[in-house]
Coordinates of C-alpha atoms in Angstrom, one line a residue:
X1 CA 65.6 104.1 76.7
X2 CA 67.8 105.4 79.5
X3 CA 65.4 107.8 81.1
X4 CA 62.6 105.3 81.0
X5 CA 64.6 102.7 82.8
X6 CA 65.5 105.1 85.6
X7 CA 61.9 106.3 86.0
X8 CA 60.5 102.8 86.1
X9 CA 63.1 101.8 88.7
X10 CA 62.3 104.8 91.0
X11 CA 58.5 104.3 90.6
X12 CA 58.8 100.6 91.5
X13 CA 60.8 101.5 94.6
X14 CA 58.3 104.2 95.7
X15 CA 55.4 101.8 95.2
X16 CA 57.0 99.0 97.2
X17 CA 58.0 101.3 100.0
X18 CA 54.7 103.1 100.1
X19 CA 52.7 99.8 99.9
X20 CA 54.7 98.2 102.6
X21 CA 54.3 101.2 104.9
X22 CA 50.6 101.3 104.2
X23 CA 50.1 97.6 105.1
X24 CA 52.1 98.1 108.3
X25 CA 49.7 100.9 109.4
X26 CA 46.9 98.4 108.9
X27 CA 48.5 95.9 111.2
X28 CA 50.4 93.7 108.7
X29 CA 54.0 92.8 109.4
X30 CA 56.4 90.9 107.2
X31 CA 57.1 87.3 108.2
X32 CA 60.3 86.8 110.1
X33 CA 63.0 85.3 107.9
X34 CA 64.6 82.0 109.1
X35 CA 68.3 81.5 108.8
X36 CA 67.8 78.6 106.3
X37 CA 65.8 80.8 103.9
X38 CA 62.3 80.0 105.0
X39 CA 59.9 82.0 107.2
X40 CA 58.5 81.5 110.7
X41 CA 54.9 80.5 110.8
X42 CA 52.4 81.7 113.2
X43 CA 53.4 81.3 116.9
X44 CA 57.0 80.5 116.1
X45 CA 59.8 82.5 117.5
X46 CA 63.2 83.3 116.2
X47 CA 65.0 81.3 118.8
X48 CA 63.1 78.1 117.7
X49 CA 65.0 78.2 114.4
X50 CA 68.2 79.8 115.6
X51 CA 70.3 76.9 114.4
X52 CA 71.8 77.5 111.0
X53 CA 73.2 75.0 108.5
X54 CA 76.8 74.2 109.2
X55 CA 79.9 74.4 107.0
X56 CA 79.8 75.6 103.4
X57 CA 76.1 75.0 103.0
X58 CA 75.4 77.7 105.6
X59 CA 77.2 80.4 103.6
X60 CA 75.7 79.2 100.3
X61 CA 72.1 79.2 101.5
X62 CA 71.9 81.9 104.2
X63 CA 69.6 84.8 104.1
X64 CA 70.6 86.2 107.5
X65 CA 71.6 89.8 107.1
X66 CA 74.7 89.3 109.4
X67 CA 75.9 86.4 107.3
X68 CA 75.4 88.2 104.1
X69 CA 77.2 91.2 105.5
X70 CA 80.2 89.0 106.3
X71 CA 80.1 87.6 102.7
X72 CA 80.1 91.1 101.3
X73 CA 83.1 92.0 103.6
X74 CA 85.1 89.0 102.6
X75 CA 84.3 89.5 98.9
X76 CA 85.3 93.2 99.1
X77 CA 88.5 92.4 100.9
X78 CA 89.5 89.8 98.3
X79 CA 88.8 92.3 95.5
X80 CA 90.8 95.0 97.4
X81 CA 93.8 92.7 97.8
X82 CA 93.6 91.9 94.1
X83 CA 93.3 95.5 93.1
X84 CA 95.9 96.6 95.7
X85 CA 98.4 94.1 94.3
X86 CA 98.0 95.7 90.9
X87 CA 98.6 99.1 92.5
X88 CA 101.9 97.9 93.9
X89 CA 102.8 96.5 90.5
X90 CA 102.0 99.9 89.0
X91 CA 104.1 101.7 91.5
X92 CA 107.0 99.2 91.0
X93 CA 107.0 100.0 87.3
X94 CA 107.1 103.7 88.0
X95 CA 110.2 103.5 90.1
X96 CA 112.2 103.9 86.8
X97 CA 111.5 106.3 83.9
X98 CA 111.5 103.6 81.3
X99 CA 109.1 100.6 81.1
X100 CA 111.7 98.0 82.1
X101 CA 109.7 96.1 84.8
X102 CA 106.5 95.5 82.9
X103 CA 105.8 96.2 79.3
X104 CA 103.7 99.2 78.3
X105 CA 100.8 96.9 77.4
X106 CA 100.9 95.2 80.8
X107 CA 101.0 98.6 82.5
X108 CA 97.9 99.7 80.5
X109 CA 96.1 96.5 81.5
X110 CA 97.1 97.0 85.2
X111 CA 95.7 100.5 85.6
X112 CA 92.5 99.5 83.7
X113 CA 91.7 96.5 85.9
X114 CA 93.0 98.2 89.1
X115 CA 90.5 101.1 88.7
X116 CA 87.5 98.9 87.8
X117 CA 88.3 96.4 90.6
X118 CA 88.6 99.1 93.3
X119 CA 85.6 101.2 92.3
X120 CA 83.1 98.5 91.5
X121 CA 84.1 95.4 93.5
X122 CA 85.9 96.7 96.5
X123 CA 84.4 99.9 97.9
X124 CA 80.6 99.4 97.4
X125 CA 80.6 95.7 98.5
X126 CA 82.5 96.6 101.7
X127 CA 80.1 99.4 102.6
X128 CA 77.1 97.2 101.7
X129 CA 78.6 94.5 104.0
X130 CA 78.8 97.0 106.9
X131 CA 75.3 98.2 106.2
X132 CA 73.9 94.7 105.8
X133 CA 75.3 93.6 109.2
X134 CA 74.5 96.7 111.2
X135 CA 71.6 98.6 109.7
X136 CA 68.9 96.1 111.0
X137 CA 70.6 96.2 114.4
X138 CA 70.7 100.0 114.5
X139 CA 67.0 100.2 113.3
X140 CA 65.8 97.5 115.6
X141 CA 64.6 95.5 112.6
X142 CA 64.4 91.7 112.4
X143 CA 66.3 91.6 109.1
X144 CA 66.5 93.3 105.8
X145 CA 63.2 93.9 104.1
X146 CA 63.8 91.3 101.4
X147 CA 66.2 88.6 102.7
X148 CA 66.2 86.5 99.6
X149 CA 66.7 89.4 97.3
X150 CA 69.5 90.4 99.7
X151 CA 71.2 87.1 99.1
X152 CA 70.6 87.2 95.3
X153 CA 72.2 90.7 95.1
X154 CA 75.4 89.4 96.8
X155 CA 75.6 86.2 94.7
X156 CA 75.5 88.2 91.5
X157 CA 78.8 89.8 92.5
X158 CA 81.3 86.9 92.3
X159 CA 80.3 86.0 88.7
X160 CA 80.4 89.7 87.7
X161 CA 83.9 90.0 89.1
X162 CA 85.0 86.9 87.2
X163 CA 83.5 88.3 84.0
X164 CA 85.2 91.7 84.5
X165 CA 88.5 90.1 85.4
X166 CA 88.5 87.0 83.2
X167 CA 91.3 88.3 81.1
X168 CA 94.2 87.5 83.5
X169 CA 93.0 84.1 84.7
X170 CA 92.0 83.1 81.1
X171 CA 95.4 84.2 79.8
X172 CA 97.3 82.3 82.5
X173 CA 95.1 79.2 82.0
X174 CA 95.5 79.3 78.2
X175 CA 99.3 79.5 78.5
X176 CA 99.4 76.7 81.1
X177 CA 97.3 74.4 78.9
X178 CA 99.4 75.2 75.9
X179 CA 102.5 73.9 77.7
X180 CA 100.9 70.4 77.7
X181 CA 99.7 70.7 74.1
X182 CA 96.2 71.8 74.7
X183 CA 95.2 74.9 72.8
X184 CA 91.9 76.8 73.4
X185 CA 91.8 79.8 71.0
X186 CA 89.2 81.6 73.1
X187 CA 91.3 81.5 76.2
X188 CA 94.4 82.6 74.3
X189 CA 92.4 85.5 72.8
X190 CA 91.4 86.9 76.2
X191 CA 93.8 89.2 78.0
X192 CA 93.4 92.2 80.3
X193 CA 91.8 95.1 78.5
X194 CA 94.0 98.1 77.9
X195 CA 91.3 100.7 77.4
X196 CA 91.5 102.6 80.8
X197 CA 88.9 102.1 83.4
X198 CA 86.7 104.8 81.8
X199 CA 86.3 102.7 78.7
X200 CA 86.3 105.8 76.4
X201 CA 85.0 105.4 72.8
X202 CA 86.1 104.8 70.1
X203 CA 89.0 102.9 71.6
X204 CA 86.8 100.5 73.5
X205 CA 84.7 99.9 70.4
X206 CA 87.6 99.3 68.1
X207 CA 89.5 97.0 70.5
X208 CA 89.6 93.4 69.2
X209 CA 90.0 91.9 72.7
X210 CA 86.9 89.9 73.5
X211 CA 87.6 90.5 77.2
X212 CA 86.1 94.0 76.7
X213 CA 82.7 92.4 76.0
X214 CA 83.0 90.3 79.2
X215 CA 84.0 93.3 81.1
X216 CA 80.9 95.2 80.0
X217 CA 78.7 92.3 80.9
X218 CA 80.4 92.0 84.3
X219 CA 79.8 95.7 85.0
X220 CA 76.2 95.4 83.9
X221 CA 75.6 92.5 86.3
X222 CA 77.3 94.2 89.2
X223 CA 75.1 97.2 88.5
X224 CA 72.0 95.1 88.8
X225 CA 73.3 93.6 92.1
X226 CA 74.0 97.1 93.5
X227 CA 70.6 98.4 92.5
X228 CA 68.9 95.4 94.2
X229 CA 70.9 96.1 97.3
X230 CA 70.0 99.8 97.3
X231 CA 66.3 99.0 96.9
X232 CA 66.6 96.7 99.9
X233 CA 68.3 99.4 102.0
X234 CA 65.6 102.0 101.2
X235 CA 62.7 99.7 102.0
X236 CA 64.4 98.5 105.2
X237 CA 65.0 102.0 106.4
X238 CA 61.6 103.4 105.4
X239 CA 59.4 100.4 106.4
X240 CA 61.2 98.0 108.7
X241 CA 62.3 100.3 111.6
X242 CA 61.3 99.2 115.1
X243 CA 58.1 100.6 116.6
X244 CA 60.1 102.9 118.9
X245 CA 62.3 104.3 116.1
X246 CA 60.9 107.4 114.3
X247 CA 62.6 109.4 111.7
X248 CA 64.2 111.6 114.4
X249 CA 65.7 108.5 116.0
X250 CA 67.4 107.2 112.9
X251 CA 71.2 107.2 113.3
X252 CA 73.5 109.1 111.0
X253 CA 74.9 106.1 109.3
X254 CA 71.4 104.9 108.3
X255 CA 70.7 108.4 106.9
X256 CA 73.8 108.2 104.9
X257 CA 73.0 104.8 103.5
X258 CA 69.5 106.0 102.6
X259 CA 71.0 108.9 100.6
X260 CA 73.6 106.6 99.0
X261 CA 70.9 104.1 97.9
X262 CA 68.9 106.9 96.4
X263 CA 71.8 108.0 94.3
X264 CA 72.3 104.4 93.2
X265 CA 68.7 104.2 91.9
X266 CA 69.3 107.0 89.5
X267 CA 72.9 106.3 88.5
X268 CA 73.3 102.6 88.0
X269 CA 70.4 102.0 85.6
X270 CA 72.0 104.6 83.3
X271 CA 75.3 102.8 83.5
X272 CA 73.5 99.6 82.5
X273 CA 71.9 101.3 79.5
X274 CA 75.2 102.8 78.4
X275 CA 77.2 99.5 78.5
X276 CA 74.4 97.7 76.6
X277 CA 74.7 100.4 73.8
X278 CA 78.5 99.9 73.8
X279 CA 78.0 96.1 73.5
X280 CA 75.7 96.7 70.5
X281 CA 78.2 99.0 68.9
X282 CA 81.0 96.4 69.3
X283 CA 79.0 93.4 68.2
X284 CA 76.0 94.4 66.0
X285 CA 77.3 97.4 64.1
X286 CA 75.2 100.1 65.8
X287 CA 76.5 103.6 65.9
X288 CA 75.6 105.0 69.4
X289 CA 79.2 106.1 70.1
X290 CA 80.5 106.4 66.6
X291 CA 80.8 109.7 64.6
X292 CA 78.1 108.5 62.3
X293 CA 75.6 108.3 65.3
X294 CA 75.8 109.8 68.7
X295 CA 79.5 110.3 68.7
X296 CA 82.3 109.4 71.2
X297 CA 81.4 112.3 73.4
X298 CA 78.0 110.7 74.1
X299 CA 79.8 107.9 76.0
X300 CA 81.6 110.5 78.1
X301 CA 78.3 112.2 79.0
X302 CA 76.6 109.0 79.9
X303 CA 79.6 107.5 81.7
X304 CA 80.2 110.6 83.8
X305 CA 76.5 111.2 84.5
X306 CA 76.9 107.8 86.3
X307 CA 80.5 108.3 87.2
X308 CA 80.4 111.4 89.4
X309 CA 77.4 110.3 91.4
X310 CA 79.4 107.0 91.8
X311 CA 82.1 109.1 93.6
X312 CA 79.5 110.1 96.2
X313 CA 78.1 106.6 96.3
X314 CA 81.4 105.4 97.6
X315 CA 82.2 108.6 99.6
X316 CA 79.0 109.2 101.6
X317 CA 79.1 106.0 103.6
X318 CA 82.6 106.9 104.7
X319 CA 81.3 110.3 105.9
X320 CA 78.5 108.5 107.7
X321 CA 81.1 106.3 109.5
X322 CA 83.1 109.4 110.6
X323 CA 79.9 111.0 111.9
X324 CA 79.0 107.8 113.7
X325 CA 82.4 106.8 115.2
X326 CA 84.0 110.2 115.9
X327 CA 81.6 111.2 118.7
X328 CA 82.1 107.9 120.5
X329 CA 85.8 108.7 121.2
X330 CA 85.2 112.5 121.7
X331 CA 82.8 111.8 124.6
X332 CA 80.4 114.2 122.9
X333 CA 77.2 114.1 120.9
X334 CA 77.6 114.7 117.1
X335 CA 77.5 118.5 116.6
X336 CA 74.9 119.7 114.2
X337 CA 73.2 116.3 113.6
X338 CA 70.4 117.8 111.4
X339 CA 72.8 119.9 109.4
X340 CA 74.9 116.8 108.6
X341 CA 71.8 115.0 107.5
X342 CA 70.8 118.0 105.3
X343 CA 74.3 118.2 103.8
X344 CA 74.2 114.5 103.0
X345 CA 70.8 114.9 101.2
X346 CA 72.1 118.0 99.4
X347 CA 75.2 116.2 98.1
X348 CA 72.9 113.4 96.8
X349 CA 70.9 115.9 94.7
X350 CA 73.9 118.1 93.6
X351 CA 75.9 115.0 92.6
X352 CA 73.9 114.7 89.4
X353 CA 74.7 118.2 88.3
X354 CA 78.5 118.2 88.1
X355 CA 79.4 115.4 85.6
X356 CA 80.6 117.7 82.8
X357 CA 83.5 119.1 84.9
X358 CA 85.2 115.9 83.7
X359 CA 84.8 117.2 80.2
X360 CA 85.9 120.8 80.3
X361 CA 88.6 120.0 77.6
X362 CA 86.2 118.4 75.2
X363 CA 85.1 121.6 73.5
X364 CA 81.6 121.8 75.0
X365 CA 79.8 125.2 74.9
X366 CA 81.5 127.6 77.3
X367 CA 78.1 128.6 78.8
X368 CA 77.5 125.0 79.7
X369 CA 80.9 124.7 81.2
X370 CA 80.3 127.7 83.3
X371 CA 77.1 126.3 84.8
X372 CA 78.8 123.0 85.6
X373 CA 81.7 124.9 87.2
X374 CA 79.3 126.7 89.5
X375 CA 77.5 123.5 90.6
X376 CA 80.9 121.8 91.1
X377 CA 82.0 124.6 93.4
X378 CA 78.7 124.6 95.2
X379 CA 78.8 120.9 96.1
X380 CA 81.9 121.7 98.2
X381 CA 79.7 123.6 100.6
X382 CA 77.8 120.6 102.1
X383 CA 81.1 118.7 102.3
X384 CA 82.6 121.7 104.2
X385 CA 79.6 121.6 106.6
X386 CA 80.5 118.1 107.5
X387 CA 84.1 118.9 108.2
X388 CA 83.3 121.9 110.4
X389 CA 80.7 119.8 112.3
X390 CA 83.3 117.0 112.8
X391 CA 85.9 119.5 114.1
X392 CA 83.2 121.1 116.4
X393 CA 82.4 117.6 117.7
X394 CA 85.9 117.1 118.8
X395 CA 86.3 120.6 120.3
X396 CA 86.6 120.5 124.0
X397 CA 85.9 116.8 124.0
X398 CA 87.6 114.0 125.9
X399 CA 89.6 112.6 123.0
X400 CA 90.6 108.9 123.2
X401 CA 93.1 107.9 120.5
X402 CA 92.0 104.4 119.8
X403 CA 92.6 103.0 116.4
X404 CA 89.2 103.9 115.1
X405 CA 89.6 107.5 116.4
X406 CA 93.1 107.8 114.8
X407 CA 91.6 106.8 111.5
X408 CA 88.7 109.1 111.8
X409 CA 90.9 112.1 112.6
X410 CA 93.3 111.2 109.9
X411 CA 90.5 110.8 107.3
X412 CA 89.3 114.4 108.1
X413 CA 92.8 115.8 107.4
X414 CA 93.3 113.9 104.2
X415 CA 89.8 114.7 103.0
X416 CA 90.4 118.4 103.4
X417 CA 93.4 118.1 101.0
X418 CA 91.3 116.0 98.6
X419 CA 88.4 118.4 98.8
X420 CA 90.4 121.6 98.3
X421 CA 92.2 120.2 95.3
X422 CA 88.8 119.3 93.9
X423 CA 87.7 122.9 94.2
X424 CA 90.8 123.8 92.0
X425 CA 89.8 121.2 89.4
X426 CA 86.2 122.6 89.4
X427 CA 87.6 125.9 88.2
X428 CA 87.8 125.9 84.4
X429 CA 91.1 127.8 83.9
X430 CA 92.9 125.5 86.3
X431 CA 91.3 122.3 85.0
X432 CA 92.4 123.1 81.4
X433 CA 96.0 123.2 82.6
X434 CA 96.1 120.1 84.8
X435 CA 93.5 117.9 83.1
X436 CA 94.8 114.4 82.5
X437 CA 97.9 115.0 84.7
X438 CA 98.9 113.4 87.9
X439 CA 97.2 116.2 89.7
X440 CA 93.8 114.6 89.0
X441 CA 95.2 111.2 90.2
X442 CA 96.4 112.7 93.4
X443 CA 93.2 114.5 94.0
X444 CA 90.8 111.6 93.7
X445 CA 93.1 109.2 95.5
X446 CA 93.1 111.6 98.5
X447 CA 89.5 110.6 98.6
X448 CA 89.5 107.0 97.4
X449 CA 92.6 106.0 99.3
X450 CA 92.2 108.2 102.3
X451 CA 88.8 108.8 104.0
X452 CA 87.1 105.8 102.3
X453 CA 89.6 102.9 103.3
X454 CA 90.5 104.7 106.5
X455 CA 86.9 104.6 107.7
X456 CA 86.6 101.0 106.5
X457 CA 89.6 100.2 108.8
X458 CA 88.0 102.3 111.6
X459 CA 84.7 100.4 111.3
X460 CA 86.5 97.0 111.2
X461 CA 88.3 97.9 114.4
X462 CA 85.3 99.5 116.1
X463 CA 82.8 96.7 115.4
X464 CA 85.3 93.8 115.4
X465 CA 84.2 92.6 118.9
X466 CA 80.6 92.3 117.7
X467 CA 81.4 90.4 114.5
X468 CA 83.9 88.0 116.0
X469 CA 83.3 88.0 119.7
X470 CA 87.1 88.6 120.2
X471 CA 89.4 91.6 120.6
X472 CA 92.4 92.4 118.4
X473 CA 95.9 93.7 119.1
X474 CA 95.2 97.4 119.8
X475 CA 98.8 98.5 119.6
X476 CA 99.3 96.9 116.2
X477 CA 96.0 98.6 115.1
X478 CA 97.3 102.0 116.1
X479 CA 100.6 101.3 114.3
X480 CA 98.7 100.4 111.2
X481 CA 96.6 103.6 111.4
X482 CA 99.7 105.8 111.8
X483 CA 101.5 104.1 108.8
X484 CA 98.4 104.6 106.6
X485 CA 98.1 108.2 107.5
X486 CA 101.8 108.8 106.8
X487 CA 101.7 106.9 103.5
X488 CA 98.7 108.6 102.0
X489 CA 100.2 112.2 101.8
X490 CA 103.6 110.9 100.8
X491 CA 102.1 109.0 97.8
X492 CA 99.4 111.3 96.6
X493 CA 101.0 114.6 97.7
X494 CA 103.9 113.7 95.3
X495 CA 101.3 113.1 92.6
X496 CA 99.8 116.6 93.1
X497 CA 103.3 118.1 92.7
X498 CA 104.0 116.1 89.6
X499 CA 100.7 117.1 88.1
X500 CA 101.2 120.7 88.9
X501 CA 104.5 120.4 87.0
X502 CA 102.7 119.0 84.0
X503 CA 103.4 115.2 84.1
X504 CA 100.6 113.4 82.1
X505 CA 99.0 110.3 83.8
X506 CA 98.5 106.8 82.3
X507 CA 102.0 106.5 80.8
X508 CA 104.5 103.8 81.7
X509 CA 107.4 106.0 80.6
X510 CA 108.1 109.5 81.9
X511 CA 110.9 112.1 81.7
X512 CA 113.9 111.6 83.9
X513 CA 113.3 114.8 86.0
X514 CA 110.3 113.2 87.6
X515 CA 112.1 110.0 88.7
X516 CA 112.7 111.2 92.3
X517 CA 109.0 112.2 92.9
X518 CA 107.8 109.0 91.4
X519 CA 110.1 107.0 93.7
X520 CA 108.8 109.0 96.7
X521 CA 105.3 108.2 95.6
X522 CA 106.2 104.5 95.3
X523 CA 107.7 104.5 98.8
X524 CA 104.6 106.0 100.2
X525 CA 102.5 103.3 98.4
X526 CA 104.6 100.6 99.9
X527 CA 104.1 102.0 103.4
X528 CA 100.3 101.9 102.8
X529 CA 100.7 98.3 101.6
X530 CA 102.7 97.3 104.7
X531 CA 99.8 98.8 106.8
X532 CA 97.3 96.7 104.9
X533 CA 99.2 93.6 105.6
X534 CA 99.4 94.5 109.3
X535 CA 95.6 95.0 109.3
X536 CA 95.1 91.6 107.6
X537 CA 97.3 89.8 110.0
X538 CA 95.6 91.5 113.0
X539 CA 92.2 90.5 111.7
X540 CA 93.0 86.9 111.0
X541 CA 95.2 86.2 114.0
X542 CA 92.9 87.9 116.4
X543 CA 90.0 85.8 115.1
X544 CA 92.0 82.7 115.8
X545 CA 93.5 83.5 119.2
X546 CA 92.3 87.0 120.3
X547 CA 90.9 87.3 123.8
X548 CA 87.2 86.6 124.0
X549 CA 85.0 89.6 124.8
X550 CA 82.9 89.2 128.0
X551 CA 81.8 92.8 128.5
X552 CA 80.0 94.3 125.6
X553 CA 81.1 97.8 126.7
X554 CA 84.5 97.4 125.2
X555 CA 84.8 101.1 124.4
X556 CA 83.4 102.5 127.7
X557 CA 80.4 103.9 125.8
X558 CA 77.9 103.7 128.7
X559 CA 79.8 106.4 130.5
X560 CA 79.0 108.9 127.8
X561 CA 75.5 107.6 127.1
X562 CA 76.7 106.4 123.7
X563 CA 76.0 102.7 124.0
X564 CA 74.0 102.4 120.8
X565 CA 71.6 99.7 119.7
X566 CA 74.1 97.4 118.0
X567 CA 76.1 97.2 121.3
X568 CA 72.9 96.6 123.3
X569 CA 72.1 93.7 121.0
X570 CA 75.7 92.4 121.5
X571 CA 75.3 92.7 125.2
X572 CA 72.1 90.6 125.1
X573 CA 74.0 88.0 123.0
X574 CA 76.8 87.8 125.6
X575 CA 74.3 87.5 128.4
X576 CA 72.7 84.5 126.6
X577 CA 76.1 83.0 125.9
X578 CA 77.9 83.4 129.2
X579 CA 75.1 84.3 131.6
X580 CA 74.2 87.6 133.1
X581 CA 77.4 87.7 135.1
X582 CA 79.5 87.7 131.9
X583 CA 80.9 84.2 132.5
X584 CA 84.3 83.2 133.8
X585 CA 86.9 85.8 132.6
X586 CA 89.6 83.2 132.7
X587 CA 87.7 80.8 130.4
X588 CA 88.9 81.1 126.8

């Protein structure tokens, strides 16, 4: 069931990619998508149909890759703010050793929905948004390979988020209606799940909360959306590149998205099969994850076979952004371009051979544990290749500490900490001691809340002029970058110390001797939160009143021969808008 679904998905993608490429060699080209969802007929040009629908209708019907990219970015930002608010609520609870801010049940619900929201509805949609907007520009393609499927993939995400997060809105609505005498039992029965974001059996099967069923359906729907998006990226990169762009001309970010999409093809179909089996266990009495059948450990194997590749699905695009942005402000070419590409492909392959290091304490065969330990240690090598190449790129370069560069440099430092602690967790003797402690939380947040959001911030600042046509407050952006880089090690460094001292994670209560470290971690989290608010203010306010960009070379990239295709496209747009002379600089 599981293997067949994965094989069919991969075969379908290969057939579509190969068939499209074959037809192109015979002189066939895909019709150019129109902004309103149709296609240009023979003899028409893109400019003849450049006018889009106005208002809300534009965003509901668009198939333009740039519009869909913006939709992804807005959706991911909303999910991030929702999940980030829950993180602040968690850290507020942990200011005191006892559960006296929220109840223990509320705390359990918070870290369950926080994890699911950030992993499934924040990170991947934001990177998909960046890729949707810029990959066709970088590849000199007219649009994504399948514009309508691109739109469908996005519009699956809002309902999947509502399904996954229905517990809190339904609970609030049910209580509100009950105050006016209206009682809806189904709404009152729904409340945020308290199973943990990993949904381990048998707890998730035995839970009587119907929201768990909706959560599983939401995850399945989001997996379908992600798989459709990945297929579109693969076909676009393989078959829709401009005539003058061969494989040797493909940029590093596109290579990274190609590898990421390949991982998605193998990982997400398995997640879909796994959650369907859990739904059957919960509702139809099957025994896939019960002792009488496959056993609870089967869920862990299936979940982590998806789950650890998922780590690289959300990590690799961030490394692609580092490799893309860092050279621009080092005034040098990316050092070891080919080796970074090879390391990216190697991570994609090795990511499917490390899942059981999450299960070293489950009693699996020691010989199997040993093999997974070796692969988990080996996967650190291609990651180290990237780090050394990034440092070599900066070496003897002309460093310009813009906000994107500050984030890129800061992400390297925090990633080193996250990577080294990951090597410790890959060693069986150490993992047996610190498993399920705050050491694990600190480790993966040095990745999830460091290089990943830092490079999202960097990309938002780097490409903001292209997306909005305006410039932001660069001083405020640098301040936000510094605050974030300070807040991350304060928060998650404290967690590494607590974990090394043996404090278990996922408890609302903790011993008094850990109060100071928990409070330090909370202060660091609040610093990160302040930085996020500064970023949000800068983005929104600059969109409203920021100075209009007249010169496309806002980062002085032409001087270093780094004026890449997306900026060349932007320059053409500015020339069309303001004339070849750039327009009147005093005209707002």
